[in-house]
């Protein structure tokens, strides 16, 4: 498979999932009469980033290996306002018959060591392209705006070279991750109270 | 089926076809190294318009009848620059395995009586929505920008009440339709010459 | 002045301020090498909402009075990631010579009674329209995404009819406003630390 | 002036003119009750293209000379449906007090030698940026969709190296330019007739 063809198919897979997310957003907004999603965005991993990841894992650095071994070549991120919506969105997405759930990683109930929180769905989605049908693997990240805000600092920290300084700040950042999780829970509870008034 | 559900499914069908059109546009742009599509747009027929059409045809004015009997409830329009691209786009679209071609109406080789030109593809496309799979019928209109320009005047004429005055102008408009067809053919031939230089 | 003309001029004023915000966003992103704004949006107060506000204030309910007495007929909201950026954006905006600052209300250093936080700039901006120059008053709200998240619940509470239940929940919401302010300060400090690594 | 600063100011000038065009489009659409503009787009000349043009003119290849001597560093293109709208748009734009018309070149009444048609307005527009006010020169091209279609082929021809072959095709293209002008006039006359029914 050519690189150009791969990019077009990846973009098409992203378009399909963005269309699905948009419809779920409208459906839930009508049902619950409030804002659900803040943003939906997609990205294809750059060749440089793929290369680096394959080398780090000791794998052959080519597109074929990448497609077989990496789950996050194609990524879609859904940012919503409230914690419970994260799970509702995931449920509606995965019950659709053309989406096959490969794995669910709940980094909200069990955050990563550094404090990172998000619900990850690794899914396979059929792509009809030219005369062929193929399957594309996509990593869908669903998170609240509070978690998304946190991840901005986490990302800034990622590329620092002074490891010991970064580790120290990282500990503080992890603590805030817990505060953010706490705030998300409280805001959701309050929203439930408001809806009952 | 509820009206809201119908609208969401219709919008989803439009999103899928817009995504397909966008990818075909990029594919062809890369292959031929020139601009292919000028615009892609979708619309769902309004309830008023559905009602009027059903009444005109002597059919029961309800959504069930509309879905069964009308082919143009959901419409997607692709406007491209050159005549030959109309057919290439149609070919790539219809060879995709998830699109079932119900009927092709070539109003370019054989324009409507009033001079209207466009290639119409009536297609069925599977929609995965909630836990169900259903099929949506969509009318895809593919035309050049020259044909699209012509149709602006044709549309203005449609709602005139002075029938005899409208008919007179309609004849003149039909003549221009032929001039436009002629211009499209000449511009395409010239493009072919330029590409060979 | 006609209502249509008013709407067009209001939309034009919003476009100018959105263009300014977009350029400031790019300028600051380049300078600080990080994401600055998350969203910029504008809205014109609806006739119903204008009418209600004028009646509440015991004023004549017409467009002339509204333009003279209300500062928030035209609103632009800028949501950014970090606390210090709120003030930097405000500074760059107000030092532009075509923007006249009428009043600054700092509801961040001194939140409203209910806990609402935002920096409000009431500005006058010249509008060149047809052959005339006029001045439009705009309320620019600048806030962090955390403050913006808080305001979603505050807004839901606004239209509840059970006053005593709403008041009780309102107290809790106010408390979270302080937690959010606290979190914003901590996240900014940590960002500063990260930038120094 | 730095290159980055120049780009931001140029983009800001484009945003202002796009906002003006959008408002004029709405104003005219309401007044005449039909579609006016098909697209509005802006572009800043690339450094490569600036360099080539300065060298061709025997001028010093630097940004200062470019800003002083070239009128088309910043360009905005407005494509509308009908011929008379080209002139109406130009009139409304140039009567605005913050736009200073430097020169008008009517390549519609008097096409370029190769057949190129468009109305060009060279204008100066004040830009309030940071604490300074400056003036940016912009070339606004206003044309019909038919003229715009023609220019696609003209542009393809521009980079051909076989000069004699290109010249031959160029003559044919020029002839079509006249046919397109003729068609534009006839379509406008017919639109006038339809509006009177």
Coordinates of C-alpha atoms in Angstrom, one line a residue, chain D:
Chain D
X1 CA 9.6 45.0 10.2
X2 CA 10.0 41.3 10.9
X3 CA 8.7 38.6 8.5
X4 CA 6.3 37.1 11.1
X5 CA 4.9 40.5 12.0
X6 CA 4.3 41.2 8.3
X7 CA 2.4 37.9 7.8
X8 CA 0.2 38.6 10.8
X9 CA -0.6 42.1 9.6
X10 CA -1.3 40.8 6.1
X11 CA -3.6 38.1 7.5
X12 CA -5.4 40.7 9.6
X13 CA -5.9 42.9 6.6
X14 CA -7.4 39.9 4.7
X15 CA -9.7 39.2 7.7
X16 CA -11.0 42.7 7.7
X17 CA -11.8 42.6 4.0
X18 CA -13.3 39.2 4.2
X19 CA -15.6 40.5 7.0
X20 CA -16.6 43.5 4.8
X21 CA -17.3 41.2 1.9
X22 CA -19.4 38.9 4.0
X23 CA -21.5 41.8 5.3
X24 CA -22.0 43.2 1.8
X25 CA -23.0 39.7 0.6
X26 CA -25.7 39.6 3.3
X27 CA -26.9 43.1 2.7
X28 CA -27.2 42.6 -1.1
X29 CA -28.8 39.1 -0.6
X30 CA -31.5 40.6 1.6
X31 CA -32.0 43.6 -0.8
X32 CA -32.2 41.6 -4.1
X33 CA -33.5 38.3 -2.6
X34 CA -31.0 36.1 -4.4
X35 CA -27.5 34.6 -4.1
X36 CA -24.8 37.2 -4.6
X37 CA -21.3 35.8 -3.8
X38 CA -20.1 32.3 -4.4
X39 CA -16.8 32.6 -2.6
X40 CA -14.5 35.0 -0.9
X41 CA -10.8 34.1 -0.4
X42 CA -7.5 35.7 0.5
X43 CA -3.9 35.0 0.0
X44 CA -0.5 36.5 0.8
X45 CA 2.1 36.3 -1.9
X46 CA 4.7 33.7 -1.0
X47 CA 8.4 34.9 -0.5
X48 CA 9.4 32.9 -3.6
X49 CA 6.8 34.6 -5.7
X50 CA 7.7 38.1 -4.4
X51 CA 11.4 37.4 -5.1
X52 CA 10.7 36.3 -8.6
X53 CA 8.6 39.3 -9.4
X54 CA 11.1 41.8 -7.9
X55 CA 14.0 40.3 -9.9
X56 CA 11.9 40.3 -13.1
X57 CA 11.3 44.0 -12.5
X58 CA 15.0 44.7 -11.8
X59 CA 14.3 45.7 -8.2
X60 CA 16.1 45.0 -4.9
X61 CA 14.8 41.7 -3.6
X62 CA 13.8 42.7 -0.1
X63 CA 10.5 43.1 1.9
X64 CA 10.8 46.9 2.1
X65 CA 11.0 47.3 -1.7
X66 CA 8.2 44.7 -2.1
X67 CA 5.9 46.7 0.2
X68 CA 6.7 49.9 -1.7
X69 CA 6.6 48.7 -5.3
X70 CA 4.2 45.7 -5.5
X71 CA 0.4 46.2 -5.2
X72 CA -0.5 42.6 -5.1
X73 CA 1.4 41.3 -2.0
X74 CA -2.0 40.9 -0.3
X75 CA -4.9 39.7 -2.4
X76 CA -8.6 39.1 -1.9
X77 CA -10.8 37.5 -4.5
X78 CA -14.6 37.8 -4.6
X79 CA -16.5 35.5 -7.0
X80 CA -20.1 36.4 -7.6
X81 CA -22.8 35.1 -9.9
X82 CA -23.8 38.0 -12.1
X83 CA -21.9 40.7 -14.0
X84 CA -23.8 43.7 -12.6
X85 CA -23.1 42.5 -9.1
X86 CA -19.3 42.8 -9.7
X87 CA -19.8 46.6 -10.0
X88 CA -22.3 46.9 -7.2
X89 CA -19.9 45.1 -4.8
X90 CA -17.0 47.4 -5.9
X91 CA -19.2 50.5 -5.4
X92 CA -20.2 49.5 -1.8
X93 CA -16.7 48.5 -0.9
X94 CA -15.1 51.7 -2.1
X95 CA -17.6 54.1 -0.6
X96 CA -16.6 52.8 2.9
X97 CA -14.6 55.6 4.6
X98 CA -11.8 53.4 5.9
X99 CA -11.0 52.0 2.4
X100 CA -8.9 54.3 0.2
X101 CA -9.1 53.4 -3.5
X102 CA -5.7 53.8 -5.0
X103 CA -6.5 52.6 -8.5
X104 CA -9.3 50.7 -10.3
X105 CA -8.4 48.5 -13.2
X106 CA -11.5 47.3 -15.2
X107 CA -10.3 44.2 -17.0
X108 CA -13.9 43.4 -17.8
X109 CA -14.7 46.4 -20.0
X110 CA -11.2 46.2 -21.4
X111 CA -9.8 42.6 -20.9
X112 CA -6.1 41.9 -20.8
X113 CA -4.4 40.8 -24.0
X114 CA -4.8 37.1 -23.2
X115 CA -8.5 37.5 -22.5
X116 CA -8.3 37.8 -18.7
X117 CA -11.3 39.5 -17.2
X118 CA -11.8 40.8 -13.6
X119 CA -12.4 44.1 -11.9
X120 CA -9.3 45.0 -9.8
X121 CA -9.4 47.4 -6.9
X122 CA -6.1 48.5 -5.5
X123 CA -6.9 49.8 -2.0
X124 CA -5.2 51.0 1.1
X125 CA -6.7 49.9 4.4
X126 CA -5.7 51.0 7.9
X127 CA -4.6 48.3 10.3
X128 CA -4.5 48.8 14.0
X129 CA -2.0 46.4 15.3
X130 CA -0.3 46.3 18.7
X131 CA 0.0 50.0 19.6
X132 CA 0.5 51.2 16.0
X133 CA -1.6 52.1 13.1
X134 CA -0.3 51.2 9.6
X135 CA -1.7 51.0 6.2
X136 CA -1.8 47.9 4.1
X137 CA -2.2 47.8 0.3
X138 CA -4.5 45.1 -1.0
X139 CA -5.5 44.0 -4.5
X140 CA -9.2 43.0 -4.6
X141 CA -10.2 40.9 -7.6
X142 CA -14.0 40.8 -8.3
X143 CA -15.2 38.5 -11.0
X144 CA -18.1 36.2 -12.1
X145 CA -18.0 32.5 -11.7
X146 CA -17.7 32.2 -15.5
X147 CA -14.6 34.4 -15.5
X148 CA -13.2 32.5 -12.6
X149 CA -13.7 29.2 -14.5
X150 CA -11.9 30.7 -17.5
X151 CA -8.9 31.8 -15.3
X152 CA -8.3 28.1 -14.2
X153 CA -7.2 27.3 -17.7
X154 CA -5.3 30.5 -18.1
X155 CA -3.4 29.7 -14.9
X156 CA -2.6 26.1 -16.2
X157 CA -1.1 27.7 -19.4
X158 CA 1.1 30.1 -17.4
X159 CA 3.7 27.6 -16.5
X160 CA 4.1 25.8 -19.8
X161 CA 7.6 25.8 -21.3
X162 CA 6.8 25.1 -24.9
X163 CA 6.1 28.7 -25.8
X164 CA 4.8 28.3 -29.3
X165 CA 2.4 25.5 -28.4
X166 CA 1.2 27.6 -25.4
X167 CA 0.7 30.6 -27.7
X168 CA -1.5 28.6 -30.1
X169 CA -3.7 27.3 -27.3
X170 CA -3.7 30.8 -25.8
X171 CA -5.4 32.2 -28.8
X172 CA -8.2 29.6 -28.6
X173 CA -8.5 30.4 -24.9
X174 CA -8.8 34.1 -25.6
X175 CA -11.7 33.4 -28.0
X176 CA -13.6 31.5 -25.2
X177 CA -13.1 34.5 -23.0
X178 CA -15.2 36.5 -25.4
X179 CA -17.9 33.7 -25.4
X180 CA -17.9 33.7 -21.6
X181 CA -18.3 37.5 -21.6
X182 CA -21.2 37.1 -24.0
X183 CA -22.8 34.4 -21.9
X184 CA -22.5 36.5 -18.7
X185 CA -24.3 39.4 -20.4
X186 CA -27.1 37.2 -21.7
X187 CA -27.6 35.4 -18.4
X188 CA -27.8 38.8 -16.6
X189 CA -30.4 40.1 -19.1
X190 CA -32.4 37.0 -18.6
X191 CA -32.2 37.4 -14.8
X192 CA -33.6 40.9 -15.2
X193 CA -36.5 39.6 -17.3
X194 CA -37.2 36.9 -14.7
X195 CA -37.2 39.5 -11.9
X196 CA -39.8 41.5 -13.8
X197 CA -42.3 38.6 -14.3

